[in-house]
Tab-separated table of C-alpha atoms in Angstrom:
chain	number	residue	atom	x	y	z
A	1	MET	CA	0.000	0.000	0.000
A	2	ILE	CA	1.093	3.580	-0.722
A	3	PRO	CA	0.107	5.810	2.236
A	4	VAL	CA	-1.384	9.122	1.164
A	5	SER	CA	0.883	12.026	2.062
A	6	GLY	CA	-0.331	15.302	3.522
A	7	VAL	CA	-3.472	13.979	5.231
A	8	GLY	CA	-2.190	13.419	8.780
A	9	GLY	CA	-4.831	14.460	11.297
A	10	ARG	CA	-7.261	15.524	8.552
A	11	ARG	CA	-10.737	14.348	7.536
A	12	VAL	CA	-11.079	13.165	3.931
A	13	ALA	CA	-14.443	12.184	2.451
A	14	VAL	CA	-14.565	9.148	0.142
A	15	LEU	CA	-17.544	8.695	-2.204
A	16	GLY	CA	-17.996	5.274	-3.802
A	17	LEU	CA	-16.753	2.173	-2.013
A	18	GLY	CA	-15.785	-0.170	-4.792
A	19	ARG	CA	-12.212	-1.197	-5.554
A	20	SER	CA	-10.728	2.274	-5.942
A	21	GLY	CA	-12.771	3.847	-3.126
A	22	LEU	CA	-11.854	1.274	-0.507
A	23	SER	CA	-8.235	1.360	-1.669
A	24	ALA	CA	-8.211	5.144	-1.222
A	25	ALA	CA	-9.785	4.857	2.236
A	26	ARG	CA	-7.113	2.373	3.356
A	27	ALA	CA	-4.307	4.556	2.004
A	28	ILE	CA	-5.730	7.679	3.660
A	29	ARG	CA	-5.915	5.843	6.978
A	30	ALA	CA	-2.349	4.584	6.495
A	31	GLY	CA	-1.250	8.184	5.936
A	32	GLY	CA	-2.731	9.272	9.274
A	33	GLY	CA	-5.959	10.744	7.904
A	34	THR	CA	-9.553	9.935	8.821
A	35	PRO	CA	-11.561	8.672	5.834
A	36	LEU	CA	-15.287	9.477	5.967
A	37	CYS	CA	-16.850	6.829	3.735
A	38	TRP	CA	-20.123	6.837	1.842
A	39	ASP	CA	-21.733	4.818	-0.921
A	40	ASP	CA	-25.257	5.095	-2.288
A	41	GLY	CA	-25.581	1.300	-2.060
A	42	ALA	CA	-25.926	-0.696	1.139
A	43	GLU	CA	-23.489	-3.310	-0.205
A	44	GLY	CA	-20.683	-0.768	-0.547
A	45	ARG	CA	-21.345	0.672	2.891
A	46	GLY	CA	-21.287	-2.833	4.323
A	47	ARG	CA	-17.858	-3.509	2.821
A	48	ALA	CA	-16.499	-0.346	4.427
A	49	GLU	CA	-17.996	-1.161	7.821
A	50	ALA	CA	-16.490	-4.648	7.647
A	51	GLU	CA	-13.049	-3.017	7.383
A	52	GLY	CA	-13.710	-0.744	10.343
A	53	PHE	CA	-14.222	2.515	8.441
A	54	ASP	CA	-16.477	5.280	9.708
A	55	LEU	CA	-19.570	5.846	7.595
A	56	CYS	CA	-20.668	9.441	7.040
A	57	ASP	CA	-23.797	10.299	5.069
A	58	LEU	CA	-22.268	12.781	2.636
A	59	THR	CA	-25.706	13.826	1.410
A	60	ARG	CA	-26.325	15.707	4.693
A	61	ALA	CA	-26.272	19.502	4.528
A	62	ASP	CA	-23.381	19.782	7.010
A	63	ALA	CA	-21.393	16.830	5.658
A	64	PHE	CA	-18.415	18.892	4.471
A	65	THR	CA	-17.793	20.876	7.626
A	66	GLY	CA	-14.122	20.396	8.517
A	67	VAL	CA	-13.482	18.120	5.523
A	68	GLU	CA	-10.139	18.474	3.709
A	69	SER	CA	-11.192	17.042	0.329
A	70	LEU	CA	-13.569	14.651	-1.442
A	71	ILE	CA	-12.208	11.543	-3.199
A	72	VAL	CA	-14.576	10.268	-5.906
A	73	SER	CA	-14.633	6.847	-7.582
A	74	PRO	CA	-14.464	6.865	-11.415
A	75	GLY	CA	-17.973	5.485	-11.991
A	76	ILE	CA	-19.607	8.484	-10.289
A	77	PRO	CA	-20.436	11.506	-12.514
A	78	HIS	CA	-18.576	14.621	-11.414
A	79	LEU	CA	-19.657	16.998	-14.194
A	80	TYR	CA	-21.777	15.517	-17.024
A	81	PRO	CA	-24.567	14.655	-17.577
A	82	ARG	CA	-24.894	16.248	-14.094
A	83	PRO	CA	-22.703	16.022	-10.986
A	84	HIS	CA	-23.672	13.523	-8.317
A	85	GLN	CA	-25.394	15.396	-5.492
A	86	VAL	CA	-22.435	14.827	-3.151
A	87	VAL	CA	-19.960	16.152	-5.720
A	88	ALA	CA	-22.217	19.157	-6.327
A	89	ALA	CA	-22.318	19.839	-2.583
A	90	ALA	CA	-18.516	19.645	-2.321
A	91	LEU	CA	-18.076	22.044	-5.227
A	92	ALA	CA	-20.577	24.453	-3.685
A	93	ALA	CA	-18.728	24.290	-0.352
A	94	GLY	CA	-15.342	24.929	-2.019
A	95	VAL	CA	-14.011	21.504	-1.013
A	96	PRO	CA	-11.379	20.149	-3.469
A	97	VAL	CA	-12.570	17.130	-5.457
A	98	ASP	CA	-9.930	14.543	-6.380
A	99	ASN	CA	-9.557	10.804	-6.988
A	100	ASP	CA	-7.154	7.990	-6.195
A	101	ILE	CA	-5.015	8.816	-9.252
A	102	GLY	CA	-4.363	12.306	-7.944
A	103	LEU	CA	-3.525	10.881	-4.515
A	104	PHE	CA	-1.104	8.426	-6.128
A	105	PHE	CA	0.845	11.066	-8.043
A	106	ARG	CA	1.248	13.252	-4.979
A	107	SER	CA	2.237	10.330	-2.733
A	108	ALA	CA	4.134	7.699	-4.769
A	109	GLY	CA	7.542	9.351	-4.506
A	110	ALA	CA	7.187	10.642	-0.959
A	111	ALA	CA	9.138	7.786	0.622
A	112	SER	CA	12.070	7.870	-1.825
A	113	ASP	CA	14.634	10.426	-2.926
A	114	THR	CA	14.273	9.005	-6.443
A	115	PRO	CA	10.590	8.635	-7.401
A	116	PRO	CA	9.594	5.713	-9.633
A	117	LYS	CA	9.305	6.123	-13.367
A	118	VAL	CA	5.605	6.208	-14.269
A	119	ILE	CA	4.238	5.240	-17.685
A	120	ALA	CA	0.569	6.229	-18.058
A	121	VAL	CA	-1.498	4.852	-20.949
A	122	THR	CA	-4.829	6.190	-22.183
A	123	GLY	CA	-6.946	6.049	-25.352
A	124	SER	CA	-10.352	4.872	-26.508
A	125	ASN	CA	-9.217	1.393	-27.508
A	126	GLY	CA	-6.189	-0.735	-26.774
A	127	LYS	CA	-5.081	0.941	-23.567
A	128	SER	CA	-5.440	-2.225	-21.460
A	129	THR	CA	-3.474	-4.351	-23.912
A	130	THR	CA	-0.860	-1.629	-24.351
A	131	ALA	CA	-0.400	-1.173	-20.606
A	132	ALA	CA	-0.172	-4.934	-20.046
A	133	LEU	CA	2.278	-5.276	-22.951
A	134	VAL	CA	4.526	-2.496	-21.591
A	135	TYR	CA	4.472	-4.211	-18.201
A	136	HIS	CA	5.303	-7.572	-19.777
A	137	VAL	CA	8.186	-6.154	-21.839
A	138	LEU	CA	9.743	-4.441	-18.829
A	139	ALA	CA	9.322	-7.501	-16.602
A	140	GLU	CA	10.880	-9.763	-19.244
A	141	ALA	CA	13.799	-7.334	-19.472
A	142	GLY	CA	14.414	-7.698	-15.738
A	143	ARG	CA	13.043	-4.332	-14.633
A	144	SER	CA	11.193	-4.028	-11.309
A	145	VAL	CA	7.714	-3.042	-12.508
A	146	GLN	CA	4.129	-2.890	-11.251
A	147	LEU	CA	0.831	-2.581	-13.170
A	148	ALA	CA	-2.261	-0.781	-11.879
A	149	GLY	CA	-5.039	1.718	-12.543
A	150	ASN	CA	-7.934	0.769	-14.771
A	151	ILE	CA	-6.369	-2.691	-15.018
A	152	GLY	CA	-5.198	-4.976	-12.243
A	153	ARG	CA	-4.677	-3.372	-8.836
A	154	GLY	CA	-5.878	-0.040	-7.545
A	155	VAL	CA	-3.065	2.505	-7.762
A	156	LEU	CA	-2.843	2.972	-3.994
A	157	ASP	CA	-2.717	-0.810	-3.446
A	158	LEU	CA	0.705	-0.930	-5.123
A	159	ASP	CA	3.783	-1.716	-3.081
A	160	PRO	CA	5.714	1.457	-2.209
A	161	PRO	CA	8.142	1.713	-5.141
A	162	ASP	CA	11.890	1.672	-4.642
A	163	GLU	CA	14.551	3.562	-6.540
A	164	GLY	CA	14.675	2.392	-10.146
A	165	ASP	CA	11.155	0.908	-10.104
A	166	VAL	CA	8.661	1.482	-12.911
A	167	VAL	CA	4.900	1.808	-12.485
A	168	VAL	CA	2.654	1.261	-15.523
A	169	LEU	CA	-0.833	2.750	-15.261
A	170	GLU	CA	-3.836	2.305	-17.502
A	171	LEU	CA	-5.988	5.425	-17.093
A	172	SER	CA	-9.510	6.064	-18.315
A	173	SER	CA	-10.871	9.467	-19.268
A	174	TYR	CA	-12.854	9.520	-16.006
A	175	GLN	CA	-9.695	9.021	-13.971
A	176	ILE	CA	-7.624	11.572	-15.888
A	177	GLU	CA	-10.274	14.288	-15.904
A	178	LEU	CA	-10.653	14.382	-12.124
A	179	ALA	CA	-7.072	13.825	-10.915
A	180	ARG	CA	-5.584	16.985	-9.392
A	181	ALA	CA	-2.015	15.726	-9.895
A	182	LEU	CA	-0.841	14.082	-13.150
A	183	THR	CA	2.915	13.848	-13.643
A	184	PRO	CA	3.838	10.688	-15.575
A	185	ASP	CA	7.320	10.368	-17.012
A	186	VAL	CA	5.927	8.781	-20.188
A	187	ALA	CA	2.380	9.538	-21.356
A	188	VAL	CA	0.817	7.303	-24.030
A	189	PHE	CA	-2.229	8.147	-26.191
A	190	THR	CA	-3.272	5.214	-28.381
A	191	ASN	CA	-6.262	6.532	-30.363
A	192	LEU	CA	-9.614	8.287	-30.073
A	193	SER	CA	-13.121	7.265	-31.108
A	194	PRO	CA	-16.555	8.224	-29.719
A	195	ASP	CA	-17.210	6.689	-26.294
A	196	HIS	CA	-18.486	7.866	-22.901
A	197	LEU	CA	-19.736	11.059	-24.542
A	198	ASP	CA	-22.523	11.501	-21.993
A	199	ARG	CA	-19.896	11.755	-19.229
A	200	HIS	CA	-17.868	14.401	-21.050
A	201	GLY	CA	-20.480	16.608	-22.707
A	202	GLY	CA	-19.545	15.445	-26.220
A	203	MET	CA	-16.485	14.558	-28.264
A	204	GLY	CA	-14.632	17.774	-27.454
A	205	GLY	CA	-14.925	17.187	-23.733
A	206	TYR	CA	-13.872	13.562	-24.166
A	207	PHE	CA	-10.712	14.565	-26.033
A	208	ALA	CA	-10.007	17.324	-23.510
A	209	ALA	CA	-10.154	14.756	-20.693
A	210	LYS	CA	-7.620	12.521	-22.451
A	211	ARG	CA	-5.404	15.495	-23.273
A	212	ARG	CA	-5.011	16.400	-19.577
A	213	LEU	CA	-2.540	13.525	-19.268
A	214	PHE	CA	-0.142	15.603	-21.374
A	215	ALA	CA	-0.914	19.007	-19.880
A	216	GLU	CA	-0.817	18.785	-16.084
A	217	GLY	CA	2.902	19.169	-15.455
A	218	GLY	CA	3.881	17.643	-18.767
A	219	PRO	CA	5.543	14.231	-19.317
A	220	ASP	CA	9.214	13.812	-20.146
A	221	ARG	CA	8.263	11.662	-23.153
A	222	ALA	CA	5.000	11.560	-25.126
A	223	VAL	CA	3.863	8.585	-27.243
A	224	ILE	CA	0.948	9.618	-29.453
A	225	GLY	CA	-1.128	7.689	-31.986
A	226	VAL	CA	-1.661	9.937	-35.001
A	227	ASP	CA	-4.107	7.945	-37.113
A	228	GLU	CA	-6.971	10.253	-36.058
A	229	PRO	CA	-7.122	14.073	-36.336
A	230	GLU	CA	-7.093	14.501	-32.562
A	231	GLY	CA	-3.850	12.564	-32.242
A	232	ARG	CA	-2.197	14.573	-35.004
A	233	PHE	CA	-3.323	17.788	-33.314
A	234	LEU	CA	-1.988	16.644	-29.939
A	235	ALA	CA	1.361	15.528	-31.396
A	236	ASN	CA	1.718	18.821	-33.227
A	237	GLN	CA	1.172	20.761	-30.005
A	238	MET	CA	3.488	18.580	-27.935
A	239	MET	CA	6.313	18.712	-30.495
A	240	GLU	CA	6.190	22.507	-30.387
A	241	GLY	CA	6.624	22.525	-26.628
A	242	MET	CA	8.802	19.449	-26.046
A	243	GLY	CA	10.826	19.104	-29.239
A	244	ASP	CA	10.534	16.332	-31.812
A	245	ASP	CA	13.133	14.173	-30.033
A	246	ARG	CA	10.811	13.673	-27.042
A	247	VAL	CA	7.554	13.004	-28.902
A	248	ILE	CA	7.151	9.574	-30.496
A	249	ARG	CA	4.390	9.385	-33.105
A	250	ILE	CA	2.853	5.984	-33.820
A	251	SER	CA	0.770	4.813	-36.780
A	252	VAL	CA	-0.603	1.723	-38.476
A	253	ASP	CA	-1.792	3.774	-41.418
A	254	ARG	CA	1.153	5.539	-42.996
A	255	ARG	CA	4.845	6.223	-42.864
A	256	LEU	CA	5.281	9.463	-40.961
A	257	PRO	CA	7.206	12.309	-42.577
A	258	GLY	CA	9.650	14.632	-40.887
A	259	PRO	CA	12.883	14.347	-38.931
A	260	GLY	CA	11.336	13.305	-35.604
A	261	TRP	CA	10.916	9.987	-33.797
A	262	SER	CA	8.202	7.569	-34.970
A	263	VAL	CA	7.157	3.929	-34.787
A	264	VAL	CA	5.057	2.611	-37.663
A	265	ALA	CA	3.472	-0.772	-38.401
A	266	ARG	CA	2.513	-1.479	-42.021
A	267	LYS	CA	1.501	-4.840	-43.466
A	268	GLY	CA	2.548	-6.569	-40.248
A	269	PHE	CA	6.016	-5.034	-39.948
A	270	LEU	CA	6.927	-2.600	-37.174
A	271	ALA	CA	9.667	-0.080	-37.918
A	272	GLU	CA	11.256	2.588	-35.733
A	273	TRP	CA	12.425	5.786	-37.399
A	274	ARG	CA	14.677	8.496	-35.963
A	275	LYS	CA	15.760	11.515	-37.983
A	276	ALA	CA	14.499	9.833	-41.179
A	277	ARG	CA	16.600	6.692	-40.532
A	278	GLN	CA	15.229	3.255	-39.681
A	279	VAL	CA	16.850	1.985	-36.490
A	280	GLY	CA	14.733	-1.054	-35.545
A	281	ALA	CA	12.188	-3.473	-37.033
A	282	ILE	CA	9.964	-6.363	-35.880
A	283	ASP	CA	7.868	-8.814	-37.910
A	284	LEU	CA	4.584	-8.852	-35.984
A	285	ARG	CA	2.806	-11.399	-38.178
A	286	SER	CA	4.012	-14.423	-36.235
A	287	ILE	CA	3.253	-13.028	-32.768
A	288	GLY	CA	0.161	-14.932	-31.651
A	289	GLY	CA	-0.769	-12.635	-28.773
A	290	LEU	CA	-1.038	-9.567	-31.036
A	291	PRO	CA	-3.333	-10.379	-33.989
A	292	GLY	CA	-4.670	-7.704	-36.323
A	293	ALA	CA	-3.924	-4.074	-37.088
A	294	HIS	CA	-5.402	-2.835	-33.814
A	295	ASN	CA	-2.944	-4.969	-31.848
A	296	HIS	CA	-0.137	-3.810	-34.118
A	297	GLN	CA	-0.992	-0.275	-33.012
A	298	ASN	CA	-0.776	-1.461	-29.404
A	299	ALA	CA	2.602	-2.997	-30.200
A	300	CYS	CA	3.839	0.299	-31.643
A	301	ALA	CA	2.793	2.173	-28.511
A	302	ALA	CA	4.354	-0.378	-26.149
A	303	TYR	CA	7.555	-0.499	-28.229
A	304	ALA	CA	7.823	3.304	-28.137
A	305	ALA	CA	7.235	3.457	-24.378
A	306	ALA	CA	9.872	0.789	-23.742
A	307	ARG	CA	12.363	2.472	-26.054
A	308	SER	CA	11.824	5.756	-24.205
A	309	LEU	CA	13.176	3.985	-21.096
A	310	GLY	CA	16.216	2.752	-22.995
A	311	LEU	CA	15.313	-0.883	-23.794
A	312	ALA	CA	16.933	-2.405	-26.866
A	313	PRO	CA	14.757	-3.378	-29.875
A	314	ARG	CA	15.750	-7.064	-29.646
A	315	ALA	CA	14.771	-7.280	-25.989
A	316	ILE	CA	11.372	-5.796	-26.837
A	317	GLU	CA	10.890	-8.197	-29.739
A	318	ALA	CA	11.709	-11.223	-27.570
A	319	ALA	CA	9.161	-10.110	-24.984
A	320	PHE	CA	6.487	-9.594	-27.657
A	321	HIS	CA	6.775	-13.259	-28.632
A	322	SER	CA	6.037	-14.431	-25.079
A	323	PHE	CA	3.037	-12.116	-24.596
A	324	ALA	CA	-0.114	-14.218	-24.301
A	325	GLY	CA	-2.606	-11.366	-24.623
A	326	LEU	CA	-5.306	-10.333	-22.169
A	327	PRO	CA	-8.535	-12.117	-21.324
A	328	HIS	CA	-11.529	-10.727	-23.240
A	329	ARG	CA	-9.324	-8.887	-25.753
A	330	SER	CA	-8.728	-10.952	-28.910
A	331	GLN	CA	-8.251	-13.937	-26.572
A	332	LEU	CA	-7.886	-17.253	-28.381
A	333	VAL	CA	-10.027	-19.575	-26.275
A	334	ALA	CA	-9.843	-22.844	-28.200
A	335	GLU	CA	-9.644	-24.457	-31.612
A	336	ARG	CA	-12.190	-27.135	-32.502
A	337	ARG	CA	-12.023	-29.043	-35.811
A	338	GLY	CA	-10.137	-26.200	-37.471
A	339	VAL	CA	-12.442	-23.485	-36.080
A	340	ARG	CA	-10.929	-20.904	-33.728
A	341	PHE	CA	-13.003	-19.347	-30.938
A	342	VAL	CA	-11.938	-15.828	-29.971
A	343	ASN	CA	-13.211	-13.847	-26.984
A	344	ASP	CA	-13.180	-10.063	-27.486
A	345	SER	CA	-15.882	-9.225	-24.952
A	346	LYS	CA	-14.061	-5.946	-24.238
A	347	ALA	CA	-15.163	-4.732	-27.694
A	348	THR	CA	-18.026	-2.749	-26.185
A	349	ASN	CA	-18.251	-0.081	-28.917
A	350	VAL	CA	-18.397	-0.121	-32.699
A	351	ASP	CA	-14.823	1.073	-33.195
A	352	SER	CA	-13.266	-1.726	-31.150
A	353	ALA	CA	-15.620	-4.266	-32.759
A	354	ALA	CA	-14.564	-3.059	-36.220
A	355	LYS	CA	-10.921	-3.581	-35.341
A	356	ALA	CA	-11.633	-7.093	-34.070
A	357	LEU	CA	-13.619	-8.019	-37.189
A	358	GLN	CA	-10.823	-6.865	-39.467
A	359	ALA	CA	-8.242	-9.040	-37.721
A	360	PHE	CA	-9.595	-12.268	-39.258
A	361	GLU	CA	-10.384	-13.498	-42.764
A	362	ARG	CA	-13.666	-15.369	-42.172
A	363	VAL	CA	-15.836	-14.717	-39.119
A	364	ARG	CA	-18.937	-16.085	-37.405
A	365	TRP	CA	-19.736	-12.976	-35.376
A	366	ILE	CA	-21.523	-12.979	-32.011
A	367	ALA	CA	-22.713	-9.443	-31.221
A	368	GLY	CA	-25.254	-7.589	-29.153
A	369	GLY	CA	-26.052	-6.555	-25.627
A	370	LEU	CA	-27.036	-3.091	-24.498
A	371	GLY	CA	-26.449	-1.070	-27.642
A	372	LYS	CA	-24.914	2.398	-27.558
A	373	GLU	CA	-26.050	5.552	-29.327
A	374	GLY	CA	-25.991	5.084	-33.092
A	375	GLY	CA	-26.188	1.284	-32.965
A	376	VAL	CA	-24.029	-0.703	-35.376
A	377	ALA	CA	-24.965	0.799	-38.737
A	378	SER	CA	-21.496	2.362	-39.020
A	379	LEU	CA	-19.963	-1.128	-38.992
A	380	GLU	CA	-21.314	-1.963	-42.462
A	381	PRO	CA	-18.029	-1.093	-44.281
A	382	HIS	CA	-16.118	-3.459	-41.962
A	383	LEU	CA	-18.197	-6.622	-42.398
A	384	GLY	CA	-16.463	-8.087	-45.445
A	385	ALA	CA	-15.118	-11.050	-43.442
A	386	VAL	CA	-18.423	-11.822	-41.697
A	387	ALA	CA	-20.133	-15.017	-42.846
A	388	LYS	CA	-23.038	-14.521	-40.434
A	389	ALA	CA	-23.951	-12.518	-37.322
A	390	TYR	CA	-25.517	-14.174	-34.262
A	391	LEU	CA	-27.254	-11.499	-32.193
A	392	ILE	CA	-27.900	-11.521	-28.468
A	393	GLY	CA	-29.258	-9.304	-25.736
A	394	HIS	CA	-31.426	-6.234	-25.485
A	395	SER	CA	-30.411	-4.729	-28.840
A	396	ALA	CA	-30.473	-7.916	-30.920
A	397	ARG	CA	-33.495	-6.888	-32.981
A	398	ASP	CA	-32.262	-3.324	-33.475
A	399	PHE	CA	-28.905	-4.665	-34.661
A	400	ALA	CA	-30.648	-7.087	-37.031
A	401	VAL	CA	-32.405	-4.187	-38.770
A	402	GLN	CA	-29.154	-2.214	-39.099
A	403	LEU	CA	-26.990	-5.059	-40.425
A	404	THR	CA	-28.202	-5.259	-44.013
A	405	SER	CA	-25.125	-6.678	-45.761
A	406	VAL	CA	-24.691	-9.965	-43.857
A	407	PRO	CA	-26.961	-12.853	-42.837
A	408	VAL	CA	-28.198	-12.494	-39.272
A	409	GLU	CA	-29.840	-14.762	-36.720
A	410	ILE	CA	-31.471	-13.506	-33.540
A	411	CYS	CA	-30.294	-15.855	-30.788
A	412	ASP	CA	-31.122	-13.709	-27.728
A	413	THR	CA	-28.761	-15.581	-25.376
A	414	MET	CA	-25.067	-16.430	-25.447
A	415	ASP	CA	-25.839	-20.141	-25.041
A	416	VAL	CA	-27.858	-20.224	-28.270
A	417	ALA	CA	-25.406	-18.018	-30.164
A	418	VAL	CA	-22.355	-20.145	-29.332
A	419	ALA	CA	-24.191	-23.363	-30.154
A	420	ARG	CA	-25.471	-22.061	-33.511
A	421	ALA	CA	-22.164	-20.459	-34.540
A	422	ALA	CA	-20.204	-23.586	-33.607
A	423	ALA	CA	-22.624	-25.801	-35.527
A	424	GLU	CA	-22.380	-23.726	-38.693
A	425	ALA	CA	-18.690	-22.749	-38.633
A	426	GLU	CA	-16.384	-24.391	-41.166
A	427	PRO	CA	-12.657	-25.148	-40.852
A	428	GLY	CA	-10.584	-21.984	-41.199
A	429	GLU	CA	-13.311	-19.756	-39.771
A	430	VAL	CA	-13.306	-17.848	-36.479
A	431	VAL	CA	-16.220	-17.707	-34.046
A	432	LEU	CA	-15.707	-14.209	-32.649
A	433	LEU	CA	-17.409	-12.605	-29.671
A	434	ALA	CA	-17.109	-8.854	-30.349
A	435	PRO	CA	-20.387	-7.458	-28.996
A	436	ALA	CA	-20.181	-3.773	-30.059
A	437	ALA	CA	-22.418	-3.162	-27.041
A	438	ALA	CA	-22.337	-2.880	-23.276
A	439	SER	CA	-23.009	-5.992	-21.197
A	440	PHE	CA	-25.321	-4.629	-18.534
A	441	ASP	CA	-28.548	-6.059	-19.951
A	442	GLN	CA	-27.494	-9.660	-19.221
A	443	TYR	CA	-24.176	-9.481	-17.322
A	444	PRO	CA	-22.652	-7.326	-14.548
A	445	ASP	CA	-19.680	-6.444	-16.758
A	446	PHE	CA	-17.836	-7.423	-19.911
A	447	GLU	CA	-15.618	-9.836	-17.939
A	448	ARG	CA	-18.585	-11.957	-16.875
A	449	ARG	CA	-19.868	-11.953	-20.434
A	450	GLY	CA	-16.508	-13.123	-21.747
A	451	GLU	CA	-16.198	-15.769	-19.035
A	452	HIS	CA	-19.604	-17.171	-20.012
A	453	PHE	CA	-18.481	-17.380	-23.644
A	454	VAL	CA	-15.302	-19.202	-22.584
A	455	ARG	CA	-17.261	-21.719	-20.485
A	456	LEU	CA	-19.637	-22.448	-23.343
A	457	VAL	CA	-16.777	-22.944	-25.787
A	458	GLU	CA	-14.944	-25.248	-23.393
A	459	ALA	CA	-18.123	-27.309	-23.000
A	460	LEU	CA	-18.429	-27.947	-26.735
A	461	SER	CA	-17.862	-31.575	-27.677
């Protein structure tokens, strides 16, 4: 655990008692502060009471009297579509609102004369795989490294880092937008596509939240995907302020002009360029844990982050080959009679589903759930590999109307969809779960949805 610095003898309110909230409460207590815990749900309050924390109804009119700050969990709206009533009360009372990420950045180096190196990864898609791949590469190279944030452990649950340690964080837009301290050594931006727009007041607010990772104190190195206009804009701004030797542009779309530093993957080959000279290359086509162009983009970002810490290209390449991938993200579950079954339950929006669909040559596609604004009509140009779609969940019938270029079957449940897709799949095809929808109609989260798919596949004769 990393004790929170600067809270000794002070009262700190904590709203939301899930993983990050309870972690923050423990770290505040370890730093000598008094956490005042509240959750709208009885289950969360019960978890806090079981650990001996004081409950304080933060909805009371006098709740913020004598309170130092309010720590908010990422799932709780702090601005759009409207602030949670407790957040609104804190803002009205002039109480600083922060989160566990802000507490981490102000506390992680407090116990050491040499703070750890921090690599922070964000983006609409691929940030989990990129963060995990950076962690894997550094661990394989013998570096002392920890992984946390939106993946794995809560940031304050990490072991206090020693001199020379590296911390890799996956950060969502919710986490970045609210953190009052953001000082990574290496900041990574993979890509941007519409998502969570209700929480950010539109696409501009969403991009602004991501961009804060590069603005609050400024990283020493910036790794930026430039295949979308927002990434090109961000890289242009950062190169002006940092210099082109400290900004690494990444792309899976084009070779990047100019004298700066770039990492590009085209037709399955990754190449590093510095001052218009190629200085490293990796053939990604044979790396089983990184299939498809979207994973090649992740590989570019991870390669660039590792290179920024001084790792050699061959060490990075060797680590890529031993990377098994993450559960629920292009995860190869099994192969039955020449048919591969791939779990990409994390593909909860149309952009990530499009990337998954384009990674394979012939697909039996399981999709559906709680559809997002706009549905799946925009996926039509990316369905060339789809032999048939098997639709489940709340939006199955809406999706069926929108998918006009491929055969569809409304299956409603995962059990029926897996059985039908497996029965009809031919050798060489892939049965792919890439829902393009949230899971909350039938499952608590995308992990449970993916786990159900895995169990059904494993049960096939």
